[in-house]
Amino acid sequence: AASSLTCLGGFRNHIISTLSSQQTNLRSVSIGSRQQSESASSSAIKTPKKRKMVAKLTDAQRKELLQPLLDAGWTMAAAGRDAIYKEYLFKNFNEAFGFMTRVALLADKMDHHPEWFNVYNKVQVTLATHDCGGLSERDVKLANFVEEIFGKY
């Protein structure tokens, strides 16, 4: 069994190497019912976007940028974690899900995704930036947007 795993690992690495070096005439890949077309000269493996370095909020930024959020009901997350948290209540599941969808659209554009939990009409949101290991301006921007969207419900 161990030798077959080694063999499969070697085969997988060969396939990835071949695709990465563009030594293939791959024109399309079918996965389930979806099909992704590629030109023969383009790479079949997409490289991720280059991410900007993100800095943690300084003490001065924390005082200036976090206070309005804390006044709006955000709290610091559980002890030992540099994150902010807030719970939102809606009339029903459809409103909660609509809220999450609107937030998700901006979060995806920002390449900054919240941690959240939803049960029926309740949405719990936790924001932190994993790249810097704590709170950043991205969290503040997204939290302000979340507040703006919630105000429409």
CSV table of C-alpha atoms in Angstrom, one decimal:
chain,number,residue,atom,x,y,z
A,1,ALA,CA,0.0,0.0,0.0
A,2,ALA,CA,2.8,2.4,0.9
A,3,SER,CA,4.5,1.8,-2.5
A,4,SER,CA,1.2,2.6,-4.4
A,5,LEU,CA,0.9,5.8,-2.4
A,6,THR,CA,4.4,6.8,-3.4
A,7,CYS,CA,3.7,5.9,-7.0
A,8,LEU,CA,0.5,8.0,-7.0
A,9,GLY,CA,2.4,10.9,-5.4
A,10,GLY,CA,5.0,10.7,-8.1
A,11,PHE,CA,2.4,10.6,-10.8
A,12,ARG,CA,0.6,13.6,-9.3
A,13,ASN,CA,3.8,15.6,-9.2
A,14,HIS,CA,4.6,14.7,-12.8
A,15,ILE,CA,1.1,15.9,-13.9
A,16,ILE,CA,1.5,19.1,-12.0
A,17,SER,CA,5.0,19.6,-13.4
A,18,THR,CA,3.8,19.0,-16.9
A,19,LEU,CA,0.9,21.3,-16.7
A,20,SER,CA,2.9,24.0,-15.0
A,21,SER,CA,5.6,23.9,-17.7
A,22,GLN,CA,3.0,24.2,-20.4
A,23,GLN,CA,4.1,20.9,-22.1
A,24,THR,CA,0.5,20.0,-22.9
A,25,ASN,CA,-2.0,20.7,-25.6
A,26,LEU,CA,-4.8,20.9,-23.0
A,27,ARG,CA,-7.7,22.8,-24.5
A,28,SER,CA,-10.4,22.1,-21.9
A,29,VAL,CA,-10.9,20.4,-18.6
A,30,SER,CA,-14.3,18.9,-17.6
A,31,ILE,CA,-15.2,18.8,-13.9
A,32,GLY,CA,-18.7,17.4,-13.4
A,33,SER,CA,-21.0,19.5,-15.6
A,34,ARG,CA,-18.6,22.5,-15.8
A,35,GLN,CA,-16.1,23.0,-18.5
A,36,GLN,CA,-13.1,25.3,-18.4
A,37,SER,CA,-11.5,26.1,-21.7
A,38,GLU,CA,-7.9,27.1,-22.0
A,39,SER,CA,-5.9,28.1,-25.1
A,40,ALA,CA,-3.1,25.7,-26.0
A,41,SER,CA,-0.4,28.3,-25.1
A,42,SER,CA,-1.8,29.3,-21.7
A,43,SER,CA,-1.1,27.6,-18.5
A,44,ALA,CA,-3.7,25.2,-17.2
A,45,ILE,CA,-2.8,26.2,-13.6
A,46,LYS,CA,-3.7,29.7,-12.6
A,47,THR,CA,-1.3,31.5,-10.3
A,48,PRO,CA,-2.9,33.4,-7.4
A,49,LYS,CA,-3.0,37.2,-7.4
A,50,LYS,CA,-0.1,38.8,-5.6
A,51,ARG,CA,-1.4,40.0,-2.2
A,52,LYS,CA,-0.4,43.3,-0.7
A,53,MET,CA,1.3,43.1,2.7
A,54,VAL,CA,-1.2,44.2,5.4
A,55,ALA,CA,-0.1,45.8,8.6
A,56,LYS,CA,-1.7,45.5,12.0
A,57,LEU,CA,-3.5,48.6,13.3
A,58,THR,CA,-1.2,50.8,15.4
A,59,ASP,CA,-2.3,51.9,18.9
A,60,ALA,CA,-3.2,55.3,17.5
A,61,GLN,CA,-5.2,53.7,14.7
A,62,ARG,CA,-7.0,51.5,17.1
A,63,LYS,CA,-8.1,54.5,19.2
A,64,GLU,CA,-9.3,56.4,16.2
A,65,LEU,CA,-10.8,53.7,13.9
A,66,LEU,CA,-12.1,51.1,16.3
A,67,GLN,CA,-14.0,53.4,18.7
A,68,PRO,CA,-16.9,54.2,16.4
A,69,LEU,CA,-17.3,50.5,15.8
A,70,LEU,CA,-17.2,49.7,19.5
A,71,ASP,CA,-19.8,52.5,20.0
A,72,ALA,CA,-22.0,50.7,17.4
A,73,GLY,CA,-21.9,47.4,19.4
A,74,TRP,CA,-18.8,45.6,18.1
A,75,THR,CA,-16.8,44.0,20.8
A,76,MET,CA,-13.3,42.7,21.0
A,77,ALA,CA,-13.3,39.0,20.3
A,78,ALA,CA,-12.5,36.3,22.9
A,79,ALA,CA,-9.5,36.8,25.1
A,80,GLY,CA,-6.2,36.2,23.3
A,81,ARG,CA,-7.5,37.0,19.9
A,82,ASP,CA,-7.0,40.3,18.1
A,83,ALA,CA,-10.4,40.5,16.3
A,84,ILE,CA,-13.7,42.2,16.5
A,85,TYR,CA,-17.1,40.6,16.8
A,86,LYS,CA,-20.8,41.5,16.5
A,87,GLU,CA,-24.1,39.7,16.3
A,88,TYR,CA,-26.9,40.8,14.0
A,89,LEU,CA,-30.6,39.9,14.3
A,90,PHE,CA,-33.0,40.0,11.4
A,91,LYS,CA,-36.8,39.4,10.9
A,92,ASN,CA,-36.2,36.0,9.2
A,93,PHE,CA,-33.7,33.8,7.4
A,94,ASN,CA,-34.2,35.5,4.0
A,95,GLU,CA,-33.1,38.9,5.4
A,96,ALA,CA,-30.2,37.3,7.2
A,97,PHE,CA,-29.1,35.5,4.1
A,98,GLY,CA,-29.6,38.6,1.9
A,99,PHE,CA,-27.4,40.6,4.3
A,100,MET,CA,-24.7,37.9,4.2
A,101,THR,CA,-24.8,37.9,0.4
A,102,ARG,CA,-24.4,41.7,0.1
A,103,VAL,CA,-21.4,41.6,2.5
A,104,ALA,CA,-19.9,38.6,0.7
A,105,LEU,CA,-19.9,40.5,-2.6
A,106,LEU,CA,-17.7,43.3,-1.2
A,107,ALA,CA,-15.6,40.9,0.9
A,108,ASP,CA,-14.7,38.9,-2.2
A,109,LYS,CA,-13.7,42.1,-4.1
A,110,MET,CA,-11.6,43.1,-1.1
A,111,ASP,CA,-10.1,39.6,-0.9
A,112,HIS,CA,-11.0,39.8,2.8
A,113,HIS,CA,-13.5,37.2,4.0
A,114,PRO,CA,-15.3,37.4,7.4
A,115,GLU,CA,-15.7,34.5,9.8
A,116,TRP,CA,-19.4,34.2,10.3
A,117,PHE,CA,-22.0,31.9,11.7
A,118,ASN,CA,-25.7,31.9,10.7
A,119,VAL,CA,-28.7,30.3,12.3
A,120,TYR,CA,-32.1,31.3,11.0
A,121,ASN,CA,-32.3,35.1,11.7
A,122,LYS,CA,-29.0,35.5,13.5
A,123,VAL,CA,-25.6,36.3,11.9
A,124,GLN,CA,-22.5,36.4,14.0
A,125,VAL,CA,-19.5,38.2,12.4
A,126,THR,CA,-15.9,38.1,13.4
A,127,LEU,CA,-13.3,40.1,11.6
A,128,ALA,CA,-9.5,39.7,11.7
A,129,THR,CA,-6.8,39.7,9.1
A,130,HIS,CA,-4.9,36.4,9.0
A,131,ASP,CA,-2.1,37.9,6.9
A,132,CYS,CA,-1.0,40.1,9.8
A,133,GLY,CA,-2.3,38.1,12.7
A,134,GLY,CA,-4.7,40.7,14.0
A,135,LEU,CA,-6.8,43.7,13.1
A,136,SER,CA,-6.0,45.8,10.1
A,137,GLU,CA,-7.6,48.6,8.1
A,138,ARG,CA,-9.3,46.0,6.0
A,139,ASP,CA,-11.3,44.8,9.0
A,140,VAL,CA,-12.3,48.4,9.8
A,141,LYS,CA,-13.4,49.0,6.2
A,142,LEU,CA,-15.4,45.8,6.1
A,143,ALA,CA,-17.0,46.4,9.5
A,144,ASN,CA,-18.1,49.9,8.5
A,145,PHE,CA,-19.6,48.4,5.3
A,146,VAL,CA,-21.4,45.7,7.4
A,147,GLU,CA,-22.9,48.4,9.6
A,148,GLU,CA,-24.0,50.4,6.5
A,149,ILE,CA,-25.7,47.3,5.0
A,150,PHE,CA,-27.3,46.4,8.3
A,151,GLY,CA,-28.8,49.9,8.5
A,152,LYS,CA,-30.8,49.1,5.3
A,153,TYR,CA,-32.7,46.3,7.1
